[in-house]
Amino acid sequence: MSPPDTSRADSARPLNGAGEALLTVRGLKKYFPIRGGILNRAVKRVHAVDDVDLEVMRGETLGVVGESGCGKSTTARLLMELIEPDEGELIFDGCKVGSRELPLKEYRRQVQMVFQDSYSSLNPRLTIEDSIAFGAQVHGTPKREALARTHDLLARVGLDPARFAGRYPHELSGGQRQRVNIARALALRPRVIILDEAVSALDKSVEAQVLNLLTDLKAEFGLTYVFISHDLNVVRFVSDRVLVMYLGKVVELGEAERVYTHPQHPYTAALLSSMPSMDPDHRTEEPPLAGDPPNPIDPPTGCRFHTRCPSIRPFCATREPPLADVERDHAVACHARVPASGYHDDAAAVPDPEKITA
Amino acid sequence: MVDATQTATAPLDPVAAPVRSEGYWRSVWRRLRRDKVAMTAGGVLLFILSLAVFAPWIAPQDPLHGTMLMRLRPIGTEGHILGTDELGRDMLSRLIWGGRLSLLMGVTPVIFAFFIGSAIGITAGYAGGIVNTLIMRTVDVFYAFPSVLLAVALSGALGAGLGNALLSLTVVFIPPIARVAESVTTRLRSSDFIEAARASGASALTIVRVHVLGNVLGPIFVYATSLIAVSMILASGLSFLGLGVRPPNPEWGLMLNTLRTAIYVQPWVAALPGMMIFAVSISFNLLSDGLRSAMEVRA
Ligand SMILES: Nc1ncnc2c1ncn2[C@@H]1O[C@H](COP(=O)(O)OP(=O)(O)OP(=O)(O)O)[C@@H](O)[C@H]1O
Ligand SMILES: [Mg+2]
């Protein structure tokens, strides 16, 4: 008996009743070959992103969390089409990316990205203004106009163009550089911005400033964010919905507050309980995640989390749980949350979701 | 009339003209100027270069003719301050004139190889994948030969003469330069700012022009300058073997060759061309060393 394949159907329909999907991803897959041996052939493959379906709603901030190496950056790079997916398709605003209605170059005008390392994401040989104006010039804006817009954008992200436009990246602080990167992402007037750990390298006070800037810009330009971070507090602060990844798979996806207060997947629960809490009363006894995540080269069979899951059934090791709705706007990939999975047939040890949350 | 590039970069708002920071190459030059060793080496090269350029006006005598009566005179001989060679020609004049051919043979192949090798290496590095493998394996075939052997074999096959010697030296220097170009480009290719440029929809050619060249040509250039010394020595070697410059034209390598029989008679005179080769090669090496450290510093 195999579980019904509900994952496609479920995530194809908007989870968030409020909005409509701006960017839809179906069956996204990326395996990185690991070369070796005498003929330099691909001997093994890293399952970096494995059959991911997701939707980014118009105007929302979708937070993406997960342990290091779970495939967050790879997902971001796939969304940007910076790397070729092995499988899967992107649909932006109803058009398939790379099709005649939406060629790649046009898509890239609509979706931009801000990288984690503010230094290495700026060309050290170009002045700030040249870096920002580059994209617009590529799309045919005359240099004069592109520079004029660059100066407006610099002012908008809080950098005085008179002081900063002619400077080189090494002459700026990390926070200032990240503002420059944000200005560059805005220069093409995109509708979606993917922020891959965009504030993670900044210290706390600067991080707060940049987050506030991002919030303001979102309202002003009507942006949609995909916000990737390992900092669960920050993700909770900025996100409307949260997507939890584990070893290249989506394990939980739902409205942010709901996921944080009532996590349905044992991985999410463990992740949240390992989160440092400011309030000593809220420190939990919940065991944090044991050990390192398994190697993505040979991911565990069945449910990928079964090797670290506190409450497994024998079939968890063989059967892969589909991502299925457990409540409105809240999907989870865990047998324990699907009544028909057979998980509850064999007696005891049903973990109480409220208890996992603690 | 205003310079076209000036107007293009001028901000629209005339009040808030952005403060332009010191450009990268200016800062490199500022640091290089403080490097005494590199500046001395540069001075020596400039001196030898101007001697070669102004040879007709500077050289005291005809480099091609001498009298057999005056052959192999020691350093300090009246009228021949650096002595005479085995045919009685004035050594000072020949050394000054010899700089022309020697520098030409040291620098020209490296310049050509710099352009060709960079083009090959940057293409391979930026393209990556199968294109990279194809190009670089081909380059490796040539790289596998010792450079001396390759230079001698090529000029031997092409026939003696200045042009063929330059050609074979160029071929010798393309593989090492291409390899360096490929490795710096490959390293650069995965930087976030290249990804960001790709994400803005720029074509590969635009990215290479705007973002790659400025970052890789510097390191490749430094490496190439260090090859000038090798090129001079190889060129001298070719002339020494009779494959490069032919007598009676003065060239340091050739002079070293013909004077070697006189090493016991006039060792100092016989050593002079070798000393010139040594001075120029070490100066180029010191200069490129200085250039490299001046370029590495990140202000
Ligand atoms: N170019 C590549 N070649 C081979 N493997 C890769 C490549 N890029 C990523 N990987 C592997 O894919 C997996 C996912 O990497 P990814 O960078 O997406 O993780 P991440 O979730 O962003 O982690 P982090 O939080 O540390 O940034 C990792 O195991 C990584 O080693
Ligand atoms: Mg990452």
XYZ file of C-alpha atoms in Angstrom, chain B:
299
model
C 34.335 70.570 -26.164
C 33.757 68.307 -23.220
C 35.154 64.817 -23.260
C 32.453 62.312 -24.193
C 33.093 59.907 -21.341
C 33.076 62.782 -18.893
C 29.578 63.846 -19.850
C 28.383 60.276 -19.820
C 29.391 59.664 -16.225
C 28.481 63.086 -14.925
C 25.557 62.959 -12.528
C 22.399 64.703 -13.546
C 22.170 66.661 -10.361
C 24.840 69.336 -10.699
C 24.819 70.191 -6.986
C 25.586 66.720 -5.672
C 28.528 65.678 -7.778
C 29.671 62.380 -6.233
C 33.092 62.297 -4.682
C 35.137 59.999 -6.888
C 37.354 57.651 -4.970
C 40.861 56.930 -6.048
C 40.626 54.240 -8.714
C 42.209 50.864 -8.309
C 45.113 51.422 -10.687
C 45.928 54.738 -9.082
C 46.203 53.069 -5.713
C 48.382 50.334 -7.203
C 50.677 52.975 -8.628
C 50.784 54.805 -5.297
C 51.869 51.627 -3.518
C 54.321 50.663 -6.248
C 55.973 54.057 -5.994
C 56.763 53.382 -2.366
C 58.468 50.076 -3.230
C 62.168 50.984 -3.516
C 63.309 47.696 -5.025
C 60.652 47.709 -7.718
C 61.279 51.349 -8.525
C 65.034 50.751 -8.840
C 64.391 47.791 -11.104
C 62.038 49.933 -13.140
C 64.698 52.634 -13.350
C 67.303 50.175 -14.590
C 64.903 48.899 -17.250
C 64.011 52.400 -18.323
C 67.711 53.240 -18.600
C 68.529 50.173 -20.711
C 65.438 50.736 -22.823
C 66.389 54.317 -23.600
C 69.937 53.231 -24.447
C 68.467 50.792 -26.946
C 65.992 53.261 -28.374
C 68.553 56.031 -28.793
C 71.369 53.701 -29.833
C 72.206 55.542 -33.087
C 72.882 58.731 -31.141
C 74.433 57.213 -28.056
C 76.668 54.425 -29.353
C 80.175 55.856 -29.789
C 81.116 53.601 -32.713
C 79.832 51.419 -35.491
C 78.682 48.119 -33.939
C 79.212 46.135 -37.130
C 82.763 47.055 -38.098
C 86.085 46.828 -36.333
C 89.682 46.269 -37.112
C 91.323 42.917 -36.532
C 94.332 44.769 -35.163
C 92.246 45.838 -32.213
C 90.634 42.486 -31.408
C 89.917 41.354 -27.861
C 91.130 44.402 -26.053
C 90.452 44.532 -22.300
C 88.032 46.813 -20.519
C 89.422 50.324 -20.213
C 91.242 50.402 -23.534
C 91.558 53.892 -24.925
C 88.676 54.527 -27.357
C 87.005 51.238 -26.372
C 85.927 51.749 -22.803
C 84.451 48.237 -22.550
C 87.054 46.591 -24.768
C 86.552 44.955 -28.149
C 85.222 41.622 -29.322
C 86.861 38.860 -31.348
C 86.544 40.898 -34.551
C 87.772 44.127 -33.000
C 84.335 45.765 -32.767
C 83.606 48.173 -29.945
C 81.861 46.267 -27.130
C 80.059 49.296 -25.678
C 78.471 50.096 -29.023
C 77.506 46.500 -29.597
C 75.961 46.194 -26.140
C 73.937 49.367 -26.707
C 72.733 48.234 -30.120
C 72.278 44.664 -28.889
C 69.684 45.903 -26.392
C 67.338 46.595 -29.284
C 67.123 43.017 -30.520
C 67.380 41.452 -27.087
C 64.583 43.526 -25.599
C 62.514 43.017 -28.716
C 62.906 39.275 -28.415
C 62.222 39.346 -24.715
C 59.141 41.524 -24.781
C 57.366 40.907 -28.105
C 56.617 37.190 -27.689
C 55.299 37.834 -24.187
C 53.013 40.626 -25.393
C 51.558 38.451 -28.138
C 51.288 35.463 -25.833
C 49.620 37.686 -23.213
C 46.791 38.574 -25.581
C 46.361 35.146 -27.132
C 46.864 33.206 -23.904
C 44.499 35.474 -21.957
C 41.823 35.123 -24.620
C 42.149 31.333 -24.558
C 42.303 31.049 -20.785
C 39.479 33.481 -20.047
C 37.250 31.768 -22.603
C 37.959 28.364 -21.094
C 37.591 29.638 -17.546
C 34.356 31.493 -18.108
C 32.762 28.838 -20.302
C 33.653 26.006 -17.935
C 32.447 22.468 -18.437
C 33.274 20.600 -21.622
C 34.603 23.681 -23.447
C 37.063 24.222 -20.631
C 38.164 20.598 -20.708
C 38.690 20.619 -24.466
C 40.684 23.854 -24.495
C 42.769 23.169 -21.439
C 43.709 19.604 -22.384
C 44.960 20.912 -25.716
C 46.949 23.599 -23.940
C 48.360 20.981 -21.590
C 49.814 19.027 -24.482
C 52.022 21.999 -25.310
C 52.652 22.767 -21.684
C 54.024 19.276 -21.138
C 57.157 20.062 -23.167
C 59.995 21.830 -21.385
C 59.947 25.391 -22.737
C 63.551 25.313 -23.933
C 62.948 22.132 -25.880
C 59.746 23.448 -27.407
C 61.349 26.731 -28.429
C 64.335 25.000 -30.001
C 62.203 22.382 -31.733
C 59.804 24.969 -33.141
C 62.419 27.367 -34.412
C 64.402 24.439 -35.730
C 61.367 23.271 -37.648
C 60.439 26.758 -38.855
C 64.008 27.596 -39.821
C 66.467 30.118 -38.431
C 65.625 33.795 -38.424
C 64.308 36.548 -36.204
C 60.639 36.227 -37.200
C 60.546 32.491 -36.669
C 62.286 32.816 -33.339
C 59.669 35.352 -32.197
C 56.889 33.103 -33.443
C 58.172 30.026 -31.667
C 58.718 31.955 -28.437
C 55.157 33.248 -28.639
C 53.899 29.684 -28.994
C 56.003 28.651 -26.027
C 54.451 31.290 -23.767
C 50.814 30.857 -24.727
C 50.202 27.680 -22.657
C 51.527 28.959 -19.313
C 49.673 32.260 -19.688
C 46.492 30.474 -20.745
C 46.729 28.254 -17.681
C 47.086 31.190 -15.326
C 44.265 33.030 -17.096
C 42.046 29.976 -16.849
C 42.665 29.475 -13.154
C 42.042 33.107 -12.140
C 38.922 33.247 -14.308
C 37.567 29.988 -12.920
C 38.073 31.260 -9.402
C 36.344 34.527 -10.253
C 33.460 32.894 -12.088
C 31.816 31.579 -8.952
C 31.905 34.956 -7.162
C 28.586 36.328 -6.129
C 29.005 39.471 -8.195
C 29.287 37.421 -11.376
C 26.135 35.555 -10.332
C 24.472 38.893 -9.648
C 25.479 40.088 -13.117
C 24.054 36.936 -14.647
C 20.908 37.437 -12.594
C 20.487 40.868 -14.154
C 20.219 39.202 -17.548
C 23.580 40.253 -18.999
C 25.089 38.195 -21.790
C 28.310 36.271 -21.253
C 30.227 38.703 -23.434
C 29.029 41.723 -21.467
C 29.866 40.058 -18.172
C 33.353 39.187 -19.365
C 33.901 42.727 -20.627
C 32.573 44.575 -17.587
C 33.158 42.220 -14.688
C 35.782 39.656 -15.626
C 38.512 41.492 -17.546
C 39.108 44.160 -14.915
C 39.621 41.498 -12.287
C 41.744 38.966 -14.152
C 43.960 40.974 -16.507
C 45.983 42.386 -13.606
C 47.131 39.035 -12.191
C 47.729 37.649 -15.692
C 49.782 40.722 -16.559
C 51.945 40.301 -13.481
C 52.594 36.711 -14.404
C 53.397 37.712 -17.984
C 55.982 40.297 -16.903
C 57.784 37.589 -15.002
C 57.993 35.643 -18.283
C 59.894 38.433 -20.042
C 63.062 37.368 -18.264
C 62.529 33.783 -19.395
C 61.827 34.968 -22.907
C 65.070 36.942 -23.029
C 67.047 33.983 -21.827
C 65.350 31.631 -24.292
C 65.847 34.139 -27.116
C 69.503 34.402 -26.218
C 69.630 30.645 -26.188
C 68.105 30.458 -29.662
C 70.613 32.972 -30.985
C 73.330 31.066 -29.196
C 72.292 27.965 -31.139
C 72.205 29.943 -34.356
C 68.411 29.822 -34.571
C 67.568 33.414 -33.746
C 69.436 36.539 -34.652
C 72.243 35.998 -37.098
C 75.702 37.538 -37.147
C 76.921 40.154 -37.570
C 73.853 41.729 -35.924
C 74.466 42.481 -32.271
C 72.280 40.597 -29.813
C 73.346 39.733 -26.286
C 72.779 35.996 -26.541
C 74.608 35.796 -29.824
C 77.474 37.920 -28.494
C 77.783 35.615 -25.532
C 78.005 32.712 -27.924
C 80.701 34.113 -30.173
C 82.738 35.441 -27.255
C 82.767 32.184 -25.352
C 85.934 31.096 -27.147
C 87.616 34.200 -25.750
C 86.654 33.456 -22.196
C 90.260 32.666 -21.201
C 91.714 35.619 -23.054
C 89.331 38.346 -21.926
C 86.978 36.864 -19.334
C 85.500 40.248 -18.331
C 84.754 41.306 -21.861
C 83.257 37.900 -22.633
C 81.014 38.136 -19.564
C 79.527 41.548 -20.446
C 76.582 40.379 -22.621
C 75.685 37.804 -19.974
C 75.675 40.525 -17.363
C 73.271 42.575 -19.451
C 70.906 39.634 -19.821
C 71.133 39.039 -16.099
C 70.479 42.693 -15.230
C 67.435 42.940 -17.448
C 65.895 39.622 -16.389
C 66.334 40.250 -12.697
C 64.917 43.747 -13.078
C 61.825 42.417 -14.798
C 61.409 39.819 -12.071
C 61.784 42.353 -9.278
C 59.404 44.741 -10.980
C 56.729 42.096 -11.444
C 57.199 41.022 -7.822
C 56.625 44.582 -6.698
C 53.659 44.912 -9.007
C 52.146 41.773 -7.601
C 52.337 42.899 -4.015
C 51.115 46.375 -4.946
C 48.094 44.782 -6.595
C 47.356 42.319 -3.817
C 46.819 44.881 -1.105
C 43.197 45.648 -0.531
C 43.125 49.176 0.789
